[in-house]
mmCIF file of C-alpha atoms and ligand atoms in Angstrom:
data_model
loop_
_atom_site.group_PDB
_atom_site.id
_atom_site.type_symbol
_atom_site.label_atom_id
_atom_site.label_comp_id
_atom_site.label_asym_id
_atom_site.label_seq_id
_atom_site.Cartn_x
_atom_site.Cartn_y
_atom_site.Cartn_z
ATOM 1 C CA MET A 1 -12.766 24.078 3.236
ATOM 2 C CA THR A 2 -10.639 21.439 5.240
ATOM 3 C CA LEU A 3 -7.176 22.615 5.062
ATOM 4 C CA ILE A 4 -4.431 20.107 5.876
ATOM 5 C CA ARG A 5 -2.857 22.811 8.288
ATOM 6 C CA GLU A 6 -5.914 23.401 9.958
ATOM 7 C CA ILE A 7 -6.428 19.720 11.684
ATOM 8 C CA GLU A 8 -4.450 18.475 14.394
ATOM 9 C CA ARG A 9 -2.089 15.999 13.019
ATOM 10 C CA PRO A 10 -2.147 13.423 11.942
ATOM 11 C CA PHE A 11 -4.154 14.315 8.870
ATOM 12 C CA ILE A 12 -5.603 11.276 7.215
ATOM 13 C CA ILE A 13 -6.225 10.912 3.585
ATOM 14 C CA ALA A 14 -7.399 7.239 2.678
ATOM 15 C CA GLY A 15 -9.163 5.746 -0.445
ATOM 16 C CA PRO A 16 -8.566 3.126 -3.194
ATOM 17 C CA CYS A 17 -5.226 3.260 -5.314
ATOM 18 C CA SER A 18 -7.987 3.358 -8.227
ATOM 19 C CA ALA A 19 -11.946 4.329 -8.645
ATOM 20 C CA GLU A 20 -12.797 1.256 -10.145
ATOM 21 C CA THR A 21 -16.696 1.094 -9.949
ATOM 22 C CA GLU A 22 -19.311 3.496 -8.721
ATOM 23 C CA GLU A 23 -20.499 1.085 -6.303
ATOM 24 C CA GLN A 24 -16.742 0.555 -5.111
ATOM 25 C CA VAL A 25 -15.963 4.229 -4.621
ATOM 26 C CA PHE A 26 -19.538 5.220 -2.580
ATOM 27 C CA LYS A 27 -18.932 1.855 -0.210
ATOM 28 C CA THR A 28 -15.309 2.466 0.473
ATOM 29 C CA ALA A 29 -16.241 6.320 1.099
ATOM 30 C CA ARG A 30 -19.127 5.393 3.400
ATOM 31 C CA LEU A 31 -16.796 2.705 5.525
ATOM 32 C CA LEU A 32 -13.912 5.283 5.630
ATOM 33 C CA LYS A 33 -16.650 7.865 7.090
ATOM 34 C CA GLU A 34 -17.648 5.614 9.747
ATOM 35 C CA THR A 35 -13.902 5.214 11.187
ATOM 36 C CA GLY A 36 -14.338 9.033 11.964
ATOM 37 C CA LYS A 37 -10.436 9.192 11.796
ATOM 38 C CA VAL A 38 -10.429 10.149 7.808
ATOM 39 C CA HIS A 39 -10.327 13.720 6.775
ATOM 40 C CA MET A 40 -9.994 13.308 2.918
ATOM 41 C CA LEU A 41 -10.756 10.976 0.476
ATOM 42 C CA ARG A 42 -8.785 9.667 -2.486
ATOM 43 C CA ALA A 43 -8.825 7.492 -5.613
ATOM 44 C CA GLY A 44 -6.580 7.662 -8.752
ATOM 45 C CA ILE A 45 -8.404 8.455 -11.739
ATOM 46 C CA TRP A 46 -5.917 8.405 -14.368
ATOM 47 C CA LYS A 47 -2.932 5.463 -13.409
ATOM 48 C CA PRO A 48 0.339 5.957 -14.453
ATOM 49 C CA ARG A 49 1.124 2.461 -14.824
ATOM 50 C CA THR A 50 4.913 0.835 -15.273
ATOM 51 C CA ARG A 51 3.944 -1.823 -17.507
ATOM 52 C CA PRO A 52 1.426 -1.411 -20.735
ATOM 53 C CA ASN A 53 -1.753 -3.534 -20.740
ATOM 54 C CA SER A 54 -2.447 -3.091 -16.850
ATOM 55 C CA PHE A 55 -5.639 -1.080 -16.022
ATOM 56 C CA GLU A 56 -4.888 2.481 -16.670
ATOM 57 C CA GLY A 57 -7.547 4.098 -14.801
ATOM 58 C CA ILE A 58 -11.346 4.576 -14.982
ATOM 59 C CA GLY A 59 -10.728 8.113 -16.641
ATOM 60 C CA GLU A 60 -13.107 10.941 -16.563
ATOM 61 C CA PRO A 61 -16.546 9.068 -15.342
ATOM 62 C CA GLY A 62 -14.785 8.373 -12.391
ATOM 63 C CA LEU A 63 -14.360 12.125 -11.417
ATOM 64 C CA ALA A 64 -18.168 12.415 -10.742
ATOM 65 C CA TRP A 65 -18.117 9.432 -8.441
ATOM 66 C CA LEU A 66 -15.434 10.660 -5.928
ATOM 67 C CA ILE A 67 -17.344 14.126 -6.199
ATOM 68 C CA GLU A 68 -20.614 12.314 -5.078
ATOM 69 C CA ALA A 69 -19.111 10.357 -2.692
ATOM 70 C CA GLY A 70 -17.172 13.575 -1.085
ATOM 71 C CA LYS A 71 -20.705 15.417 -0.920
ATOM 72 C CA GLU A 72 -22.590 12.540 0.558
ATOM 73 C CA THR A 73 -19.636 11.526 3.266
ATOM 74 C CA GLY A 74 -19.001 15.608 3.928
ATOM 75 C CA LEU A 75 -15.449 14.572 3.300
ATOM 76 C CA PRO A 76 -13.201 16.828 0.891
ATOM 77 C CA VAL A 77 -11.631 14.675 -2.240
ATOM 78 C CA ILE A 78 -8.184 14.341 -3.836
ATOM 79 C CA THR A 79 -7.112 12.531 -7.087
ATOM 80 C CA GLU A 80 -4.033 12.913 -9.086
ATOM 81 C CA VAL A 81 -3.250 14.711 -12.191
ATOM 82 C CA ALA A 82 -0.415 14.279 -14.595
ATOM 83 C CA ASN A 83 -0.894 16.699 -17.299
ATOM 84 C CA ALA A 84 -2.992 19.966 -17.826
ATOM 85 C CA HIS A 85 -5.819 18.072 -19.773
ATOM 86 C CA HIS A 86 -6.277 16.223 -16.552
ATOM 87 C CA VAL A 87 -6.099 19.375 -14.478
ATOM 88 C CA GLN A 88 -8.896 20.669 -16.773
ATOM 89 C CA LEU A 89 -11.570 17.850 -16.504
ATOM 90 C CA ALA A 90 -10.760 17.828 -12.685
ATOM 91 C CA LEU A 91 -11.439 21.439 -12.201
ATOM 92 C CA LYS A 92 -14.223 21.124 -14.033
ATOM 93 C CA ALA A 93 -15.891 18.462 -12.213
ATOM 94 C CA GLY A 94 -15.221 20.393 -8.881
ATOM 95 C CA PHE A 95 -11.999 19.318 -7.460
ATOM 96 C CA LYS A 96 -10.096 21.902 -5.237
ATOM 97 C CA LYS A 97 -7.430 19.377 -4.159
ATOM 98 C CA LEU A 98 -4.961 17.749 -6.517
ATOM 99 C CA TRP A 99 -1.961 15.711 -5.925
ATOM 100 C CA ILE A 100 1.181 15.187 -8.540
ATOM 101 C CA GLY A 101 2.399 11.647 -8.389
ATOM 102 C CA ALA A 102 5.921 10.600 -8.333
ATOM 103 C CA ARG A 103 6.219 10.195 -12.032
ATOM 104 C CA THR A 104 5.003 13.754 -12.934
ATOM 105 C CA THR A 105 7.386 15.191 -10.479
ATOM 106 C CA VAL A 106 10.642 13.850 -12.028
ATOM 107 C CA ASN A 107 9.463 15.990 -15.310
ATOM 108 C CA PRO A 108 10.176 19.932 -14.911
ATOM 109 C CA PHE A 109 8.271 20.389 -18.377
ATOM 110 C CA THR A 110 5.000 18.990 -17.255
ATOM 111 C CA VAL A 111 5.051 20.132 -13.878
ATOM 112 C CA GLN A 112 5.812 23.468 -15.109
ATOM 113 C CA GLU A 113 2.586 22.999 -17.560
ATOM 114 C CA ILE A 114 0.478 21.831 -14.776
ATOM 115 C CA ALA A 115 1.433 24.377 -12.492
ATOM 116 C CA GLU A 116 0.679 27.042 -15.469
ATOM 117 C CA SER A 117 -2.828 25.771 -16.105
ATOM 118 C CA LEU A 118 -3.715 26.214 -12.495
ATOM 119 C CA HIS A 119 -2.830 29.656 -12.537
ATOM 120 C CA GLY A 120 -5.187 32.140 -11.223
ATOM 121 C CA VAL A 121 -7.502 29.272 -9.659
ATOM 122 C CA LYS A 122 -8.436 30.180 -5.993
ATOM 123 C CA ASP A 123 -8.674 27.903 -3.185
ATOM 124 C CA LEU A 124 -6.634 24.989 -4.101
ATOM 125 C CA GLU A 125 -4.521 22.614 -2.241
ATOM 126 C CA ILE A 126 -1.825 20.806 -4.171
ATOM 127 C CA LEU A 127 0.008 17.997 -2.772
ATOM 128 C CA VAL A 128 3.272 17.302 -4.801
ATOM 129 C CA LYS A 129 4.506 13.638 -4.378
ATOM 130 C CA ASN A 130 8.514 13.073 -3.978
ATOM 131 C CA PRO A 131 9.995 12.163 -7.738
ATOM 132 C CA VAL A 132 10.679 8.111 -8.147
ATOM 133 C CA ASN A 133 14.351 9.089 -8.035
ATOM 134 C CA PRO A 134 16.101 10.293 -4.514
ATOM 135 C CA ASP A 135 16.659 13.830 -5.815
ATOM 136 C CA VAL A 136 15.242 16.437 -3.678
ATOM 137 C CA ASN A 137 16.174 19.418 -5.741
ATOM 138 C CA LEU A 138 13.720 17.871 -8.357
ATOM 139 C CA TRP A 139 10.956 17.559 -5.580
ATOM 140 C CA ILE A 140 12.226 21.342 -4.339
ATOM 141 C CA GLY A 141 11.754 22.548 -7.784
ATOM 142 C CA ALA A 142 8.137 21.152 -8.157
ATOM 143 C CA ILE A 143 6.889 22.845 -5.390
ATOM 144 C CA GLU A 144 8.503 25.860 -6.172
ATOM 145 C CA ARG A 145 7.001 25.824 -9.562
ATOM 146 C CA PHE A 146 3.540 25.645 -7.797
ATOM 147 C CA MET A 147 4.253 28.187 -5.434
ATOM 148 C CA GLN A 148 5.518 30.797 -8.132
ATOM 149 C CA ALA A 149 1.736 29.855 -9.778
ATOM 150 C CA GLY A 150 0.145 31.700 -6.976
ATOM 151 C CA ILE A 151 -1.101 28.335 -5.177
ATOM 152 C CA ALA A 152 -0.958 29.061 -1.150
ATOM 153 C CA GLU A 153 -1.653 25.468 -0.011
ATOM 154 C CA VAL A 154 1.282 23.641 -1.522
ATOM 155 C CA HIS A 155 2.407 20.221 0.345
ATOM 156 C CA ALA A 156 4.480 17.464 0.065
ATOM 157 C CA ILE A 157 4.195 13.746 0.203
ATOM 158 C CA HIS A 158 6.698 11.292 0.709
ATOM 159 C CA ARG A 159 6.115 8.234 -1.081
ATOM 160 C CA GLY A 160 9.604 6.455 -1.345
ATOM 161 C CA PHE A 161 11.912 6.326 -4.057
ATOM 162 C CA SER A 162 12.639 3.260 -6.991
ATOM 163 C CA SER A 163 15.735 1.249 -6.243
ATOM 164 C CA PHE A 164 17.072 -1.562 -7.830
ATOM 165 C CA LYS A 165 18.475 -3.231 -4.934
ATOM 166 C CA SER A 166 15.681 -3.071 -2.282
ATOM 167 C CA LYS A 167 13.907 -6.439 -1.094
ATOM 168 C CA ARG A 168 11.931 -4.849 1.957
ATOM 169 C CA TYR A 169 10.134 -2.214 0.607
ATOM 170 C CA ARG A 170 8.668 -1.307 -2.702
ATOM 171 C CA ASN A 171 10.190 2.228 -2.808
ATOM 172 C CA GLU A 172 13.111 2.703 -0.360
ATOM 173 C CA PRO A 173 11.902 5.126 2.421
ATOM 174 C CA MET A 174 14.994 7.239 2.500
ATOM 175 C CA TRP A 175 14.080 9.246 5.252
ATOM 176 C CA GLU A 176 17.052 11.771 5.018
ATOM 177 C CA ILE A 177 15.379 13.326 1.738
ATOM 178 C CA PRO A 178 12.055 14.533 3.181
ATOM 179 C CA ILE A 179 14.003 15.718 5.977
ATOM 180 C CA ALA A 180 16.058 17.744 3.847
ATOM 181 C CA LEU A 181 12.860 18.806 2.272
ATOM 182 C CA LYS A 182 11.478 19.710 5.587
ATOM 183 C CA GLY A 183 14.787 21.787 6.107
ATOM 184 C CA GLU A 184 14.293 24.079 2.901
ATOM 185 C CA PHE A 185 10.389 24.531 3.396
ATOM 186 C CA PRO A 186 10.186 24.384 7.231
ATOM 187 C CA LYS A 187 6.236 25.521 6.977
ATOM 188 C CA ILE A 188 5.228 22.873 4.337
ATOM 189 C CA LYS A 189 3.029 20.263 5.428
ATOM 190 C CA LEU A 190 4.820 16.715 5.155
ATOM 191 C CA LEU A 191 2.580 13.496 4.451
ATOM 192 C CA CYS A 192 3.664 9.885 4.901
ATOM 193 C CA ASP A 193 2.252 7.434 1.846
ATOM 194 C CA PRO A 194 3.115 4.220 3.696
ATOM 195 C CA SER A 195 1.069 2.274 0.727
ATOM 196 C CA HIS A 196 3.556 3.016 -1.756
ATOM 197 C CA ILE A 197 6.795 2.577 0.176
ATOM 198 C CA CYS A 198 5.877 -0.868 1.302
ATOM 199 C CA GLY A 199 4.153 -2.345 -1.439
ATOM 200 C CA ARG A 200 2.868 -4.728 1.091
ATOM 201 C CA ARG A 201 0.197 -4.688 4.003
ATOM 202 C CA ASP A 202 2.400 -6.011 6.656
ATOM 203 C CA LEU A 203 4.575 -3.159 6.741
ATOM 204 C CA LEU A 204 2.199 -0.298 6.757
ATOM 205 C CA ALA A 205 1.990 0.277 10.625
ATOM 206 C CA GLU A 206 5.724 0.194 11.048
ATOM 207 C CA VAL A 207 6.255 3.057 8.687
ATOM 208 C CA SER A 208 3.217 4.680 9.737
ATOM 209 C CA GLN A 209 4.394 4.915 13.160
ATOM 210 C CA LYS A 210 7.951 5.871 11.712
ATOM 211 C CA ALA A 211 6.731 8.429 9.958
ATOM 212 C CA ILE A 212 4.646 10.031 12.886
ATOM 213 C CA ASP A 213 7.533 9.819 15.223
ATOM 214 C CA LEU A 214 9.372 11.795 12.694
ATOM 215 C CA ILE A 215 6.808 14.581 13.047
ATOM 216 C CA TYR A 216 5.007 14.211 9.872
ATOM 217 C CA ASP A 217 1.820 15.789 9.738
ATOM 218 C CA GLY A 218 -0.170 12.990 8.265
ATOM 219 C CA LEU A 219 -0.493 9.705 6.083
ATOM 220 C CA MET A 220 -2.080 9.094 2.775
ATOM 221 C CA ILE A 221 -2.985 5.364 2.964
ATOM 222 C CA GLU A 222 -4.708 3.063 0.441
ATOM 223 C CA SER A 223 -7.654 1.701 1.370
ATOM 224 C CA HIS A 224 -10.563 -0.525 -0.409
ATOM 225 C CA ILE A 225 -13.201 -2.838 0.482
ATOM 226 C CA THR A 226 -12.121 -5.901 -1.247
ATOM 227 C CA PRO A 227 -8.238 -5.530 -1.469
ATOM 228 C CA ASP A 228 -7.392 -8.390 -2.913
ATOM 229 C CA GLU A 229 -9.690 -8.098 -5.697
ATOM 230 C CA ALA A 230 -8.117 -4.528 -6.663
ATOM 231 C CA TRP A 231 -7.757 -3.704 -9.983
ATOM 232 C CA SER A 232 -4.211 -1.844 -9.107
ATOM 233 C CA ASP A 233 -1.645 -2.582 -6.157
ATOM 234 C CA ALA A 234 -3.843 -5.031 -4.652
ATOM 235 C CA GLN A 235 -0.893 -6.402 -2.007
ATOM 236 C CA GLN A 236 -0.342 -3.166 -0.537
ATOM 237 C CA GLN A 237 -4.455 -1.908 -0.061
ATOM 238 C CA ILE A 238 -6.185 -2.286 3.450
ATOM 239 C CA THR A 239 -9.981 -2.561 4.265
ATOM 240 C CA PRO A 240 -11.251 0.816 5.839
ATOM 241 C CA ASP A 241 -11.878 -1.745 8.962
ATOM 242 C CA GLN A 242 -7.996 -2.589 8.740
ATOM 243 C CA LEU A 243 -7.082 0.847 8.448
ATOM 244 C CA ASN A 244 -9.040 1.806 11.544
ATOM 245 C CA THR A 245 -6.944 -0.684 13.651
ATOM 246 C CA LEU A 246 -4.040 0.878 12.215
ATOM 247 C CA LEU A 247 -4.692 4.254 12.911
ATOM 248 C CA GLU A 248 -6.039 3.178 16.540
ATOM 249 C CA ASN A 249 -2.766 1.558 17.508
ATOM 250 C CA LEU A 250 -0.703 4.564 16.214
ATOM 251 C CA VAL A 251 0.992 6.324 19.001
ATOM 252 C CA ILE A 252 1.030 9.869 18.513
ATOM 253 C CA ARG A 253 3.900 11.380 20.201
ATOM 254 C CA THR A 254 4.479 15.148 20.533
ATOM 255 C CA GLU A 255 7.537 16.930 20.199
ATOM 256 C CA TYR A 256 7.405 18.488 23.297
ATOM 257 C CA SER A 257 5.858 16.815 26.525
ATOM 258 C CA ALA A 258 3.991 18.938 29.265
ATOM 259 C CA ASP A 259 5.563 17.534 31.890
ATOM 260 C CA ASP A 260 8.955 19.962 32.870
ATOM 261 C CA THR A 261 11.170 17.297 34.360
ATOM 262 C CA PHE A 262 10.983 15.456 30.856
ATOM 263 C CA LYS A 263 11.743 18.752 29.284
ATOM 264 C CA LYS A 264 14.793 19.426 31.293
ATOM 265 C CA ASN A 265 16.060 16.207 31.107
ATOM 266 C CA LEU A 266 15.820 16.123 27.738
ATOM 267 C CA GLU A 267 17.163 19.682 27.110
ATOM 268 C CA ALA A 268 20.461 18.250 29.533
ATOM 269 C CA LEU A 269 20.652 15.471 27.195
ATOM 270 C CA ARG A 270 20.522 17.487 24.360
ATOM 271 C CA CYS A 271 23.401 20.054 25.662
ATOM 272 C CA GLU A 272 25.395 16.938 26.199
ATOM 273 C CA ILE A 273 24.840 15.873 22.483
ATOM 274 C CA ASN A 274 25.628 19.512 21.369
ATOM 275 C CA ALA A 275 28.982 19.431 23.210
ATOM 276 C CA ILE A 276 29.944 16.117 21.733
ATOM 277 C CA ASP A 277 29.124 17.055 18.566
ATOM 278 C CA GLN A 278 31.342 20.033 18.657
ATOM 279 C CA GLU A 279 34.115 17.911 19.981
ATOM 280 C CA LEU A 280 33.906 15.490 16.948
ATOM 281 C CA LEU A 281 33.869 18.462 14.540
ATOM 282 C CA ASN A 282 36.839 19.782 16.379
ATOM 283 C CA LEU A 283 38.537 16.343 16.236
ATOM 284 C CA LEU A 284 38.029 15.914 12.689
ATOM 285 C CA ILE A 285 39.474 19.506 11.853
ATOM 286 C CA LYS A 286 42.610 18.459 13.574
ATOM 287 C CA ARG A 287 42.516 14.996 12.083
ATOM 288 C CA MET A 288 42.410 16.758 8.651
ATOM 289 C CA GLN A 289 45.394 19.178 9.522
ATOM 290 C CA VAL A 290 47.185 16.154 10.267
ATOM 291 C CA VAL A 291 46.190 14.765 6.952
ATOM 292 C CA GLN A 292 47.502 17.737 5.080
ATOM 293 C CA GLN A 293 51.019 17.663 6.610
ATOM 294 C CA ILE A 294 51.287 14.312 5.525
ATOM 295 C CA GLY A 295 50.116 15.039 2.100
ATOM 296 C CA GLN A 296 53.193 17.579 1.899
ATOM 297 C CA TYR A 297 55.518 14.959 3.184
ATOM 298 C CA LYS A 298 54.582 12.296 0.774
ATOM 299 C CA GLY A 299 54.452 14.627 -2.015
ATOM 300 C CA LYS A 300 58.018 15.660 -1.290
ATOM 301 C CA ASN A 301 59.307 11.818 -0.895
ATOM 302 C CA GLN A 302 57.060 10.982 -4.209
ATOM 303 C CA ILE A 303 54.818 8.180 -2.181
ATOM 304 C CA THR A 304 51.454 7.400 -3.079
ATOM 305 C CA ILE A 305 48.143 8.782 -1.350
ATOM 306 C CA LEU A 306 46.395 5.443 -1.087
ATOM 307 C CA GLN A 307 47.991 2.688 1.052
ATOM 308 C CA PRO A 308 45.330 -0.068 1.160
ATOM 309 C CA ASN A 309 46.885 -2.291 3.736
ATOM 310 C CA ARG A 310 47.332 0.738 6.723
ATOM 311 C CA TRP A 311 43.498 1.672 5.663
ATOM 312 C CA GLU A 312 42.440 -1.923 6.342
ATOM 313 C CA ASP A 313 43.973 -2.270 9.268
ATOM 314 C CA ILE A 314 42.515 1.065 10.546
ATOM 315 C CA LYS A 315 38.967 -0.577 9.578
ATOM 316 C CA ALA A 316 39.599 -3.790 11.267
ATOM 317 C CA THR A 317 40.520 -2.341 14.849
ATOM 318 C CA HIS A 318 37.560 0.143 14.216
ATOM 319 C CA LEU A 319 34.758 -2.451 13.747
ATOM 320 C CA ALA A 320 35.749 -4.529 16.403
ATOM 321 C CA LEU A 321 35.543 -1.952 18.976
ATOM 322 C CA ALA A 322 32.339 -0.385 17.757
ATOM 323 C CA ARG A 323 30.928 -4.009 17.481
ATOM 324 C CA GLU A 324 31.334 -4.207 21.138
ATOM 325 C CA TYR A 325 29.550 -1.232 21.920
ATOM 326 C CA GLY A 326 26.586 -2.269 20.067
ATOM 327 C CA LEU A 327 27.478 0.018 16.678
ATOM 328 C CA SER A 328 26.559 -1.433 13.399
ATOM 329 C CA ASP A 329 29.207 -2.454 10.677
ATOM 330 C CA ALA A 330 27.364 -0.531 8.172
ATOM 331 C CA PHE A 331 27.327 2.749 10.104
ATOM 332 C CA ILE A 332 31.082 2.241 10.875
ATOM 333 C CA GLU A 333 32.137 1.404 7.278
ATOM 334 C CA LYS A 334 30.135 4.513 5.988
ATOM 335 C CA TYR A 335 31.584 6.743 8.546
ATOM 336 C CA LEU A 336 35.163 5.713 8.178
ATOM 337 C CA GLU A 337 34.814 5.802 4.159
ATOM 338 C CA ALA A 338 33.465 9.491 4.288
ATOM 339 C CA ILE A 339 36.756 10.389 6.683
ATOM 340 C CA HIS A 340 39.007 8.309 4.026
ATOM 341 C CA LEU A 341 37.564 10.090 0.841
ATOM 342 C CA GLU A 342 37.906 13.557 2.822
ATOM 343 C CA SER A 343 41.364 12.524 3.678
ATOM 344 C CA ILE A 344 42.373 11.571 -0.020
ATOM 345 C CA ARG A 345 40.520 14.787 -1.367
ATOM 346 C CA LEU A 346 42.633 16.876 0.989
ATOM 347 C CA GLN A 347 45.723 15.244 0.311
ATOM 348 C CA THR A 348 45.497 15.228 -3.609
ATOM 349 C CA LYS A 349 45.069 18.818 -3.332
ATOM 350 C CA VAL A 350 48.123 19.506 -0.909
ATOM 351 C CA MET A 351 50.095 17.278 -3.603
ATOM 352 C CA ASN A 352 48.939 19.243 -6.253
ATOM 353 C CA GLU A 353 49.711 22.472 -5.042
HETATM 354 C C1 PEP B 1 -0.794 6.712 -6.193
HETATM 355 O O1 PEP B 1 -1.111 7.533 -5.009
HETATM 356 O O2 PEP B 1 -1.694 5.872 -6.449
HETATM 357 C C2 PEP B 1 0.275 6.574 -7.081
HETATM 358 C C3 PEP B 1 0.270 6.299 -8.346
HETATM 359 O O3 PEP B 1 1.460 7.145 -6.502
HETATM 360 P P1 PEP B 1 2.710 7.057 -6.763
HETATM 361 O O4 PEP B 1 2.684 8.315 -7.584
HETATM 362 O O5 PEP B 1 3.242 7.625 -5.825
HETATM 363 O O6 PEP B 1 3.228 6.007 -7.747
HETATM 364 MN MN1 MN B 2 -1.398 3.067 -5.775
#
C-alpha cells in the first residue's frame, strides 16, 4: 500500500477535478503515470457545486472507472466523500483513500457521520481539506473526529479559504492557518492543493513552490486531458504534460543542507534572530508598563483613553522610517494597530480598577 508518509516529499496526487467519461479517466491516468512523478490518482465523483444546474458529478459509475484506472496504472486512487452514503459506495467499489472536501469539513455533524461510517474499516487513509472559512479549530476538530474513529492515517490538505475580497486567488491561501495546524499536529502530513487556491493556471507554479518552501509534504493538483473542455473547474486544470513541466521546475529545498558551513552560518543568524525577538518582547513589556502608568494618570485626571491626533502622528513617523528600510506599509500598520489595541485594552483595565 502506498502511504503518503512512506514517499519522499513531495508526494503528488493528480487527476481531473471530476471523472467525466470512462475514456477521459483512463487517458488522464495513463498520461499521468507516464510522467513518472505522480504517486496517486484523484477524481471527484460527487461534486459539491456552489450554484445549482452545474455538473454535479458522474456519480456511482465513475467509481469503477477510477478503480480500474488505478489497477491498470498501478497507482492508488482517491476520491471525495461528502456523506455516509458516499462512503458506503466508495468502500464497496474498493477505495482505501478518501478525501473530505472543504464544504464538508465546515460541518461537524457531517464529519461525525462520515467518521462513524468508517469505524472499524482497516487500512484507510483519510485526507481532510481545510474548511472554506478560515477557522483552524474546525479543521483540527474534523481531523480529531477521524482520529477518534480509529483511523491511523489522517492527513491534511490546504486548499485556501473563501474570501469576498480576494482578487488574485480563488481561495485566499492564508498560510498562517496551515502552519498553525502543523503546530497542533506536528506529525500530520500536510499537502497543498494549489488548484483550488489559485482558480487559474498561471499561478499554480508559484503557489506550489511556496508550499514546497514551507516544507509541505506534497501537492494535489487537478489535471485533465483537455482542460478547456473540462465539465468543472476548467480554468484551473492543466494537462498531464503541463503538470510534468511544473513538477520538473519545482526546486525542492530541504530543511537542512548537508553543508556544514551553511548550517553554522544559519545557526548563527538564527541565534541573532532569537536574541532580537527576546529584546522585542522585553521592550513591548516595558512599553505596556508605561501605558498602564499613563492609564492611571489619565483615570485620575478624567482624560479619554483614545487620543486620535497623537496616534496619527506616531503612525506617520513610523511609516516614513520603515518605508526607507523597505518595510511595507501594510506590515507597519498591522503592527502598530496590534500595539495600539493592546495599549487601549490595558489602559481601560487600569482605569476601571
Ligand atoms: C475538489 O478537490 O475537486 C474540490 C471540490 O475541492 P474543495 O473541497 O477544496 O473545493
Ligand atoms: Mn475542482
